[in-house]
Coordinates of C-alpha atoms and ligand atoms in Angstrom, one line a residue:
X28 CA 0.0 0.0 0.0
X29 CA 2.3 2.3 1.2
X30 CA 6.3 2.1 0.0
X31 CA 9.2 4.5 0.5
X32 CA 12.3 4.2 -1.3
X33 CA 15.4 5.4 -0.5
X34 CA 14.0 9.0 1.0
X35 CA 16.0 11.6 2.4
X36 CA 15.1 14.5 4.0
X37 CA 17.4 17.7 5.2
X38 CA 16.3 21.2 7.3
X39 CA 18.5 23.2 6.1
X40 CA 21.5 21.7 5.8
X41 CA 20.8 19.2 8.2
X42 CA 20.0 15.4 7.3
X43 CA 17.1 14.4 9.1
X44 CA 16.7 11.5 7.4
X45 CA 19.1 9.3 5.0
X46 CA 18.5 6.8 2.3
X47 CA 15.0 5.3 4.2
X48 CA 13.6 1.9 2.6
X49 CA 10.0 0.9 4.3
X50 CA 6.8 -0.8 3.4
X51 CA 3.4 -1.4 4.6
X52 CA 1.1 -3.6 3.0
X53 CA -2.8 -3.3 3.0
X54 CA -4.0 -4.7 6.5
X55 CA -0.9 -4.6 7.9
X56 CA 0.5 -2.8 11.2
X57 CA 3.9 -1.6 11.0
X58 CA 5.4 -0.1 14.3
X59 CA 8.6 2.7 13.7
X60 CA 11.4 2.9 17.2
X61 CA 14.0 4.6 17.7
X62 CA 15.4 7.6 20.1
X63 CA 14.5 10.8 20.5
X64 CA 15.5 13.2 17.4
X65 CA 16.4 9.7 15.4
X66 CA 13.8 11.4 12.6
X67 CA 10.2 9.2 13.4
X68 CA 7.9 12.0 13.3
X69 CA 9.9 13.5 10.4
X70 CA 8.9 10.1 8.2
X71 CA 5.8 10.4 9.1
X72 CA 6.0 14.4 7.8
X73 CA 7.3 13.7 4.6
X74 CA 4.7 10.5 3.8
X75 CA 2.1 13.0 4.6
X76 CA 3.6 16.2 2.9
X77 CA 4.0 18.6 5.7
X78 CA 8.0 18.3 4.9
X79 CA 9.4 18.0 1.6
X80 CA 12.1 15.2 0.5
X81 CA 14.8 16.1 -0.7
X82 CA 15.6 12.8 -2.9
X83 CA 13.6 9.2 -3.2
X84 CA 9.9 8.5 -3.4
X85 CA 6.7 8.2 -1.8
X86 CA 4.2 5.6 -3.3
X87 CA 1.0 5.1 -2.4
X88 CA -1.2 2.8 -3.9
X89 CA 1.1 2.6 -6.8
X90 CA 0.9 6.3 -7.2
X91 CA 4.0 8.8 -6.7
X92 CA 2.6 10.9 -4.5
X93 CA 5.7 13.2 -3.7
X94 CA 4.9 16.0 -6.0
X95 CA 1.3 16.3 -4.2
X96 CA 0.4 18.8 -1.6
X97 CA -0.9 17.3 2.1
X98 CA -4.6 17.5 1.4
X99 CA -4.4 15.5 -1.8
X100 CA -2.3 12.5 0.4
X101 CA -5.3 12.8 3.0
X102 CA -8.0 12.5 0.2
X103 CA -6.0 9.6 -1.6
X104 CA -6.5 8.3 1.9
X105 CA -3.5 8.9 4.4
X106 CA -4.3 9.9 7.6
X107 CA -1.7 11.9 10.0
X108 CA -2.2 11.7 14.0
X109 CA 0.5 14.0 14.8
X110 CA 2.5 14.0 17.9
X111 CA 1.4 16.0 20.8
X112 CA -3.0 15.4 19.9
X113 CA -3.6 18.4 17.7
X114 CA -7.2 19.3 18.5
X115 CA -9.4 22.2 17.2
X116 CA -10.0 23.2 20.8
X117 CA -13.0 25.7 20.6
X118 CA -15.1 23.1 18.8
X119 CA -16.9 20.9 20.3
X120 CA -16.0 16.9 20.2
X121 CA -18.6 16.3 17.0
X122 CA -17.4 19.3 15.1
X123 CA -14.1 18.2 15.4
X124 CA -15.5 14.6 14.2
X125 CA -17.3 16.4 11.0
X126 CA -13.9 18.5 10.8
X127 CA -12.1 15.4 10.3
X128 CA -15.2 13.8 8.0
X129 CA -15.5 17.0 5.9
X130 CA -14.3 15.4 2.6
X131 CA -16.8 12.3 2.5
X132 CA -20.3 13.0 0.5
X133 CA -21.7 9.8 1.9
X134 CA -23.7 10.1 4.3
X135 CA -24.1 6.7 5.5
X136 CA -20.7 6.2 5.1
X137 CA -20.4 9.1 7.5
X138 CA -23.1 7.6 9.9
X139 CA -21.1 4.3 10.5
X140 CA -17.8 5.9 10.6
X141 CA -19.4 7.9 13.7
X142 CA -20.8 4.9 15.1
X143 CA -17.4 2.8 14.8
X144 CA -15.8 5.9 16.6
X145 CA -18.2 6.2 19.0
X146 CA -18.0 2.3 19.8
X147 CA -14.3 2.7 20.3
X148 CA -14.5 5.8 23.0
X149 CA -18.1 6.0 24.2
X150 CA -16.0 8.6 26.4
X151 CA -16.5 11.1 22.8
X152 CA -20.3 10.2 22.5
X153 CA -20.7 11.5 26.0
X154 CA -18.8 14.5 25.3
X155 CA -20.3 14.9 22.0
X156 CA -21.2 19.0 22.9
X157 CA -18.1 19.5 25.0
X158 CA -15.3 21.9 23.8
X159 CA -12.5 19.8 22.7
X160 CA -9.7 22.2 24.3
X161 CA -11.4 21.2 27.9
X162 CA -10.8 17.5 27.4
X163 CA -8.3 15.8 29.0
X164 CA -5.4 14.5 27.8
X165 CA -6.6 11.3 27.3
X166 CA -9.8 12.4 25.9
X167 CA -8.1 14.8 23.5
X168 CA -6.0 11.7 22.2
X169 CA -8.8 9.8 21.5
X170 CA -10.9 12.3 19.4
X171 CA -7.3 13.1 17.6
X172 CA -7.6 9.5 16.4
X173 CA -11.3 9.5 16.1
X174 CA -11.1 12.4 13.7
X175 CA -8.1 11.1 11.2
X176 CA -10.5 7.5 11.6
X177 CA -13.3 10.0 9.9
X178 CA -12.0 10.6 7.4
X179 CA -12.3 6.9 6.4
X180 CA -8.5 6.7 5.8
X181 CA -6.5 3.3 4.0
X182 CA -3.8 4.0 6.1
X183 CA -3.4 5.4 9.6
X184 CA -0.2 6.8 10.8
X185 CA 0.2 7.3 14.8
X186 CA 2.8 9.6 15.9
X187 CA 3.1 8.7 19.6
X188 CA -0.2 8.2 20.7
X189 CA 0.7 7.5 24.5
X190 CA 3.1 10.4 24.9
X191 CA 2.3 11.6 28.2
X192 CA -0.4 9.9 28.9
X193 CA -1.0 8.0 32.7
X194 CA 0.0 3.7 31.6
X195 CA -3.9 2.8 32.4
X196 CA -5.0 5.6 29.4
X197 CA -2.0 4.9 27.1
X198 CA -3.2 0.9 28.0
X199 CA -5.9 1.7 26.4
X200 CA -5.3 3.6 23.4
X201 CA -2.9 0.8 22.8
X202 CA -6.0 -1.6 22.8
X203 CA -8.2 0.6 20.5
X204 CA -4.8 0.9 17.8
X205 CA -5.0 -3.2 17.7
X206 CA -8.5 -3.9 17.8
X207 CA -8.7 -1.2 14.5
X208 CA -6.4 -3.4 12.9
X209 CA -7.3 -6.7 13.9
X210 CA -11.6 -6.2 13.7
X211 CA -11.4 -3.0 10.9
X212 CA -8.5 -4.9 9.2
X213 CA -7.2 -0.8 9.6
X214 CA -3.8 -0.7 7.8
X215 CA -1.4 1.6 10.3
X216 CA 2.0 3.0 10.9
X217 CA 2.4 3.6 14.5
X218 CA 5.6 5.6 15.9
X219 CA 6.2 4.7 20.0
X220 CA 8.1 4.9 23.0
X221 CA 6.6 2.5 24.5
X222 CA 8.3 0.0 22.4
X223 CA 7.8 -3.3 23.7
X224 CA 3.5 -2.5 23.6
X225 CA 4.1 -1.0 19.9
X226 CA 5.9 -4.2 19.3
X227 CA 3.5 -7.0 20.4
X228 CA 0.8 -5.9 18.5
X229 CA 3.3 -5.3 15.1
X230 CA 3.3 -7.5 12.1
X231 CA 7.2 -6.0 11.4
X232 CA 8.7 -3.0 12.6
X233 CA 11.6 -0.7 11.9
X234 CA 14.2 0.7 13.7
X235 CA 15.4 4.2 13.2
X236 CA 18.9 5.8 14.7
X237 CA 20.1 9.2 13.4
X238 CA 18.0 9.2 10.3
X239 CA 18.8 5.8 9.3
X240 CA 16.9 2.8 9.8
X241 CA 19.3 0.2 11.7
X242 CA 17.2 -2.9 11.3
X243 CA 13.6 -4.2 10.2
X244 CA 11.8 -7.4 10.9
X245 CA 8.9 -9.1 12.8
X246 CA 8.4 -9.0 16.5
X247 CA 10.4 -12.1 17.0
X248 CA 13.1 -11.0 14.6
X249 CA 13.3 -7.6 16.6
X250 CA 13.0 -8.7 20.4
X251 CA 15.6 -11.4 19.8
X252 CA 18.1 -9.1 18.6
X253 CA 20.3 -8.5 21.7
X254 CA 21.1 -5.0 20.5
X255 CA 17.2 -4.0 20.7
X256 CA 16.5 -6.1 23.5
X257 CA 19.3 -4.1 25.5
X258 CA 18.3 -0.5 23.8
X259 CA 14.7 -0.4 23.6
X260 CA 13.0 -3.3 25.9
X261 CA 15.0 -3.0 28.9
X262 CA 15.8 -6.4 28.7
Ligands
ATP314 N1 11.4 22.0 11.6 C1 12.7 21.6 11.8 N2 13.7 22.4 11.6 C2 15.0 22.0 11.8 N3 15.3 20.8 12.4 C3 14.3 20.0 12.7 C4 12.9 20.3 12.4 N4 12.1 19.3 12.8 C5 12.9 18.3 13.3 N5 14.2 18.7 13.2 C6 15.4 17.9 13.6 O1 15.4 16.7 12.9 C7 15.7 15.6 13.7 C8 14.6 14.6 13.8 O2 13.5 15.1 14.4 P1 12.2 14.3 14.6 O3 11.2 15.2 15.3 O4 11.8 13.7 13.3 O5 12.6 13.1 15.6 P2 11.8 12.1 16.4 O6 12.4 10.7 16.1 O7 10.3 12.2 16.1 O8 12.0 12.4 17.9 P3 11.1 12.3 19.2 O9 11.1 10.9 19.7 O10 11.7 13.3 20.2 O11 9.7 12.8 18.8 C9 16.1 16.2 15.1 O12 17.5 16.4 15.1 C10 15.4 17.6 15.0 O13 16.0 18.5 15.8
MG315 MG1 8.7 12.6 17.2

């Protein structure tokens, strides 16, 4: 679905990223480590065009999807949860929703979308009318991710959905991320530090140092490596 070939990406004249090779396939979920400042949220940037690359390609679907601006990769059906729960904060918890559903004509469509969200954190149908700025952290998190899930996305990229968030909460964002893609089939990209959690639930994952990615494989490939075992799992 989603394939990036040998992407760089610079500020300035700083490498942010170098020579990145990564795929996701429909239905899969593909978790991203790596340390602070290693370049995870600028990946997730440049799939969804808020950075520009400076060499490689983005394909989507079979499409190069480089030249296109950020709202043309979020109609051809990428969805961004940026770090730190971006919220519109004086609308309410369903205009946020509709916000995040503006693009889709079908209503129906629409109508189970909202449903599905609302299954996932009844917490948001309770809040429907409350302004989202007055949310919790928590709560802000979840209509983040209830609002790129509106936009009936193929692929949903998570950047650090638990960051700063109390374990129980984060617990159970974690458990919403794998139910959407074990009973939605929901094909996802998910950045964490909570690296053992993002790696349970992955079908591969990718490790990223200085811009670079160090190694890829499954869970078992990853969290048998000594080197990632020591780094990232406190083992
Ligand atoms: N807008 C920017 N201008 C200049 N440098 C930037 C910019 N955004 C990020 N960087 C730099 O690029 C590097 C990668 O940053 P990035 O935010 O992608 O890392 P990250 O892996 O997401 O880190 P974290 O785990 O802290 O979120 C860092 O050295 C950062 O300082
Ligand atoms: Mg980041």
């Amino acid at each position: 679905m989603l394939k990036v070939d040998h992407l760089s990406v610079a500020y300035g004249g700083l490498t942010a990223l170098s020579d990145i090779c990564l795929e996701v396939r429909a239905g899969e979920l593909v978790s991203v480590v790596g340390p602070n400042g290693a370049g995870k949220s600028t990946l997730f940037k440049a799939i969804s065009g808020v950075v520009r690359a400076g060499s490689g390609s983005v394909t989507f679907e079979g499409e190069d999807i480089l030249q296109t601006r950020p709202f043309q990769r979020a109609h051809a059906g990428i969805a961004h949860v940026p770090e730190g729960r971006h919220v519109f904060p004086a609308m309410s918890v369903q205009e946020n929703l509709e916000m995040g559903a503006y693009a889709l004509a079908d209503a129906r469509k629409r109508e189970e979308l909202f449903e599905r969200i609302f299954a996932l954190f009844p917490i948001l149908a309770e809040r429907r009318r409350q302004y989202a700025g007055t949310l919790s952290g928590g709560e802000q998190q979840m209509l983040a991710i209830g609002r790129g899930l509106a936009s009936a996305p193929k692929l949903m990229m998570f950047d650090e959905p638990s960051m700063g968030l109390a374990p129980a909460v984060a617990d159970t964002i974690f458990e919403r991320i794998a139910q959407l893609h074990k009973e939605d089939g929901m094909t996802i990209l998910l950045v964490e530090q909570r690296v053992a959690e993002a790696m349970e639930n992955c079908d591969r994952g990718y490790v990223l140092q200085t811009g670079r990615i160090v190694m890829s494989g499954t869970y078992e490939e990853l969290s048998s490596d000594d080197n990632v075992r020591r780094a990232y799992l406190g083992m």
